[in-house]
Amino acid sequence: MANSYIGNPIILDTFTAAIDVASAMGFAVGTPLKINSIEWQTPTTAGHTAVITAGVGGPSVFSETCTTANQSIIKYFHGAWIKNLNIAISGIGSGSIVILLD
């Protein structure tokens, strides 16, 4: 499957390059997005990590480690504006990322 930036939620499952979510959606780099939640769906292996930052090398917005294979992890943001939502090329160990916009 390919990454889907159209509609809500945004579904990401291919991490072969770094992703700036706003620019991938067609907005200018750095455009803030109003986020309801970020879910890491079905990471395959305990010990895999998922890290999403506010900009390249910026502070972590979502940083989780899989403890049980195939168990999803969700973090709620309740409509917070996040600028420069970025996923590094090695940022997601397995599974997919679902970003629900508010």
JSON list of C-alpha atoms in Angstrom, two decimals:
[
{"chain": "A", "resi": 1, "resn": "MET", "atom": "CA", "xyz": [0.00, 0.00, 0.00]},
{"chain": "A", "resi": 2, "resn": "ALA", "atom": "CA", "xyz": [1.13, 3.59, -0.48]},
{"chain": "A", "resi": 3, "resn": "ASN", "atom": "CA", "xyz": [0.94, 6.57, 1.83]},
{"chain": "A", "resi": 4, "resn": "SER", "atom": "CA", "xyz": [-2.41, 8.39, 1.65]},
{"chain": "A", "resi": 5, "resn": "TYR", "atom": "CA", "xyz": [-2.39, 12.13, 2.30]},
{"chain": "A", "resi": 6, "resn": "ILE", "atom": "CA", "xyz": [-5.87, 12.72, 0.92]},
{"chain": "A", "resi": 7, "resn": "GLY", "atom": "CA", "xyz": [-8.75, 12.79, 3.37]},
{"chain": "A", "resi": 8, "resn": "ASN", "atom": "CA", "xyz": [-8.90, 12.28, 7.07]},
{"chain": "A", "resi": 9, "resn": "PRO", "atom": "CA", "xyz": [-7.23, 10.28, 8.54]},
{"chain": "A", "resi": 10, "resn": "ILE", "atom": "CA", "xyz": [-3.80, 10.42, 6.90]},
{"chain": "A", "resi": 11, "resn": "ILE", "atom": "CA", "xyz": [-2.43, 6.88, 6.59]},
{"chain": "A", "resi": 12, "resn": "LEU", "atom": "CA", "xyz": [1.30, 6.28, 6.30]},
{"chain": "A", "resi": 13, "resn": "ASP", "atom": "CA", "xyz": [2.80, 2.84, 5.80]},
{"chain": "A", "resi": 14, "resn": "THR", "atom": "CA", "xyz": [5.78, 3.42, 3.52]},
{"chain": "A", "resi": 15, "resn": "PHE", "atom": "CA", "xyz": [8.85, 4.96, 5.15]},
{"chain": "A", "resi": 16, "resn": "THR", "atom": "CA", "xyz": [11.52, 4.75, 2.44]},
{"chain": "A", "resi": 17, "resn": "ALA", "atom": "CA", "xyz": [12.19, 8.51, 2.66]},
{"chain": "A", "resi": 18, "resn": "ALA", "atom": "CA", "xyz": [11.82, 11.21, 5.29]},
{"chain": "A", "resi": 19, "resn": "ILE", "atom": "CA", "xyz": [8.30, 12.65, 5.43]},
{"chain": "A", "resi": 20, "resn": "ASP", "atom": "CA", "xyz": [7.26, 16.24, 6.13]},
{"chain": "A", "resi": 21, "resn": "VAL", "atom": "CA", "xyz": [3.54, 15.61, 6.54]},
{"chain": "A", "resi": 22, "resn": "ALA", "atom": "CA", "xyz": [2.30, 19.13, 5.70]},
{"chain": "A", "resi": 23, "resn": "SER", "atom": "CA", "xyz": [4.36, 19.42, 2.51]},
{"chain": "A", "resi": 24, "resn": "ALA", "atom": "CA", "xyz": [3.35, 15.89, 1.46]},
{"chain": "A", "resi": 25, "resn": "MET", "atom": "CA", "xyz": [-0.27, 17.07, 1.78]},
{"chain": "A", "resi": 26, "resn": "GLY", "atom": "CA", "xyz": [0.48, 19.97, -0.59]},
{"chain": "A", "resi": 27, "resn": "PHE", "atom": "CA", "xyz": [0.93, 22.72, 2.02]},
{"chain": "A", "resi": 28, "resn": "ALA", "atom": "CA", "xyz": [4.02, 24.87, 2.53]},
{"chain": "A", "resi": 29, "resn": "VAL", "atom": "CA", "xyz": [6.76, 23.32, 4.68]},
{"chain": "A", "resi": 30, "resn": "GLY", "atom": "CA", "xyz": [6.13, 24.23, 8.30]},
{"chain": "A", "resi": 31, "resn": "THR", "atom": "CA", "xyz": [2.37, 24.61, 7.97]},
{"chain": "A", "resi": 32, "resn": "PRO", "atom": "CA", "xyz": [0.85, 23.69, 11.35]},
{"chain": "A", "resi": 33, "resn": "LEU", "atom": "CA", "xyz": [-1.67, 20.87, 11.40]},
{"chain": "A", "resi": 34, "resn": "LYS", "atom": "CA", "xyz": [-4.47, 20.54, 13.97]},
{"chain": "A", "resi": 35, "resn": "ILE", "atom": "CA", "xyz": [-4.04, 17.00, 15.29]},
{"chain": "A", "resi": 36, "resn": "ASN", "atom": "CA", "xyz": [-6.64, 14.94, 17.14]},
{"chain": "A", "resi": 37, "resn": "SER", "atom": "CA", "xyz": [-4.55, 11.76, 17.48]},
{"chain": "A", "resi": 38, "resn": "ILE", "atom": "CA", "xyz": [-1.59, 9.78, 16.16]},
{"chain": "A", "resi": 39, "resn": "GLU", "atom": "CA", "xyz": [-1.89, 6.00, 16.17]},
{"chain": "A", "resi": 40, "resn": "TRP", "atom": "CA", "xyz": [0.88, 3.50, 15.50]},
{"chain": "A", "resi": 41, "resn": "GLN", "atom": "CA", "xyz": [-1.00, 0.52, 14.13]},
{"chain": "A", "resi": 42, "resn": "THR", "atom": "CA", "xyz": [0.20, -3.07, 14.45]},
{"chain": "A", "resi": 43, "resn": "PRO", "atom": "CA", "xyz": [3.95, -2.78, 15.02]},
{"chain": "A", "resi": 44, "resn": "THR", "atom": "CA", "xyz": [5.21, -6.26, 14.22]},
{"chain": "A", "resi": 45, "resn": "THR", "atom": "CA", "xyz": [8.01, -6.76, 16.74]},
{"chain": "A", "resi": 46, "resn": "ALA", "atom": "CA", "xyz": [8.58, -5.94, 20.40]},
{"chain": "A", "resi": 47, "resn": "GLY", "atom": "CA", "xyz": [11.42, -3.42, 20.61]},
{"chain": "A", "resi": 48, "resn": "HIS", "atom": "CA", "xyz": [10.53, -1.58, 17.39]},
{"chain": "A", "resi": 49, "resn": "THR", "atom": "CA", "xyz": [10.15, 2.17, 17.82]},
{"chain": "A", "resi": 50, "resn": "ALA", "atom": "CA", "xyz": [8.11, 4.94, 16.24]},
{"chain": "A", "resi": 51, "resn": "VAL", "atom": "CA", "xyz": [9.37, 8.52, 16.48]},
{"chain": "A", "resi": 52, "resn": "ILE", "atom": "CA", "xyz": [7.66, 11.58, 15.01]},
{"chain": "A", "resi": 53, "resn": "THR", "atom": "CA", "xyz": [9.19, 15.01, 15.63]},
{"chain": "A", "resi": 54, "resn": "ALA", "atom": "CA", "xyz": [8.31, 18.67, 15.24]},
{"chain": "A", "resi": 55, "resn": "GLY", "atom": "CA", "xyz": [10.80, 19.35, 12.44]},
{"chain": "A", "resi": 56, "resn": "VAL", "atom": "CA", "xyz": [13.98, 17.60, 11.39]},
{"chain": "A", "resi": 57, "resn": "GLY", "atom": "CA", "xyz": [15.89, 16.86, 14.59]},
{"chain": "A", "resi": 58, "resn": "GLY", "atom": "CA", "xyz": [13.22, 18.70, 16.58]},
{"chain": "A", "resi": 59, "resn": "PRO", "atom": "CA", "xyz": [11.51, 17.66, 19.80]},
{"chain": "A", "resi": 60, "resn": "SER", "atom": "CA", "xyz": [9.53, 14.43, 19.86]},
{"chain": "A", "resi": 61, "resn": "VAL", "atom": "CA", "xyz": [5.80, 14.67, 19.30]},
{"chain": "A", "resi": 62, "resn": "PHE", "atom": "CA", "xyz": [5.25, 10.89, 19.35]},
{"chain": "A", "resi": 63, "resn": "SER", "atom": "CA", "xyz": [7.93, 8.52, 20.65]},
{"chain": "A", "resi": 64, "resn": "GLU", "atom": "CA", "xyz": [6.88, 4.97, 21.49]},
{"chain": "A", "resi": 65, "resn": "THR", "atom": "CA", "xyz": [8.42, 1.51, 21.79]},
{"chain": "A", "resi": 66, "resn": "CYS", "atom": "CA", "xyz": [6.46, -1.63, 20.95]},
{"chain": "A", "resi": 67, "resn": "THR", "atom": "CA", "xyz": [6.16, -3.95, 23.95]},
{"chain": "A", "resi": 68, "resn": "THR", "atom": "CA", "xyz": [3.60, -6.37, 22.49]},
{"chain": "A", "resi": 69, "resn": "ALA", "atom": "CA", "xyz": [3.68, -7.33, 18.82]},
{"chain": "A", "resi": 70, "resn": "ASN", "atom": "CA", "xyz": [0.64, -6.26, 16.75]},
{"chain": "A", "resi": 71, "resn": "GLN", "atom": "CA", "xyz": [-0.78, -4.08, 19.53]},
{"chain": "A", "resi": 72, "resn": "SER", "atom": "CA", "xyz": [-1.55, -0.53, 18.41]},
{"chain": "A", "resi": 73, "resn": "ILE", "atom": "CA", "xyz": [-0.47, 2.53, 20.40]},
{"chain": "A", "resi": 74, "resn": "ILE", "atom": "CA", "xyz": [-2.42, 5.80, 20.26]},
{"chain": "A", "resi": 75, "resn": "LYS", "atom": "CA", "xyz": [-1.66, 9.27, 21.60]},
{"chain": "A", "resi": 76, "resn": "TYR", "atom": "CA", "xyz": [-4.33, 11.98, 21.77]},
{"chain": "A", "resi": 77, "resn": "PHE", "atom": "CA", "xyz": [-3.59, 15.65, 21.07]},
{"chain": "A", "resi": 78, "resn": "HIS", "atom": "CA", "xyz": [-7.16, 16.99, 21.39]},
{"chain": "A", "resi": 79, "resn": "GLY", "atom": "CA", "xyz": [-6.85, 19.50, 18.55]},
{"chain": "A", "resi": 80, "resn": "ALA", "atom": "CA", "xyz": [-3.36, 20.81, 19.30]},
{"chain": "A", "resi": 81, "resn": "TRP", "atom": "CA", "xyz": [-1.59, 22.64, 16.47]},
{"chain": "A", "resi": 82, "resn": "ILE", "atom": "CA", "xyz": [1.69, 20.96, 15.56]},
{"chain": "A", "resi": 83, "resn": "LYS", "atom": "CA", "xyz": [4.16, 22.62, 13.20]},
{"chain": "A", "resi": 84, "resn": "ASN", "atom": "CA", "xyz": [6.64, 20.70, 11.01]},
{"chain": "A", "resi": 85, "resn": "LEU", "atom": "CA", "xyz": [5.31, 17.18, 11.69]},
{"chain": "A", "resi": 86, "resn": "ASN", "atom": "CA", "xyz": [8.24, 15.06, 10.48]},
{"chain": "A", "resi": 87, "resn": "ILE", "atom": "CA", "xyz": [9.10, 11.36, 10.25]},
{"chain": "A", "resi": 88, "resn": "ALA", "atom": "CA", "xyz": [12.75, 10.48, 9.62]},
{"chain": "A", "resi": 89, "resn": "ILE", "atom": "CA", "xyz": [13.62, 7.72, 7.16]},
{"chain": "A", "resi": 90, "resn": "SER", "atom": "CA", "xyz": [14.38, 5.38, 10.11]},
{"chain": "A", "resi": 91, "resn": "GLY", "atom": "CA", "xyz": [11.62, 6.79, 12.33]},
{"chain": "A", "resi": 92, "resn": "ILE", "atom": "CA", "xyz": [9.12, 3.91, 12.13]},
{"chain": "A", "resi": 93, "resn": "GLY", "atom": "CA", "xyz": [10.30, 0.35, 12.82]},
{"chain": "A", "resi": 94, "resn": "SER", "atom": "CA", "xyz": [7.19, -1.42, 11.47]},
{"chain": "A", "resi": 95, "resn": "GLY", "atom": "CA", "xyz": [3.44, -1.05, 11.14]},
{"chain": "A", "resi": 96, "resn": "SER", "atom": "CA", "xyz": [1.66, 2.07, 9.94]},
{"chain": "A", "resi": 97, "resn": "ILE", "atom": "CA", "xyz": [0.92, 5.55, 11.26]},
{"chain": "A", "resi": 98, "resn": "VAL", "atom": "CA", "xyz": [-2.60, 6.98, 11.25]},
{"chain": "A", "resi": 99, "resn": "ILE", "atom": "CA", "xyz": [-2.92, 10.72, 11.85]},
{"chain": "A", "resi": 100, "resn": "LEU", "atom": "CA", "xyz": [-6.43, 11.92, 12.62]},
{"chain": "A", "resi": 101, "resn": "LEU", "atom": "CA", "xyz": [-6.82, 15.63, 11.95]},
{"chain": "A", "resi": 102, "resn": "ASP", "atom": "CA", "xyz": [-9.19, 17.70, 14.06]}
]
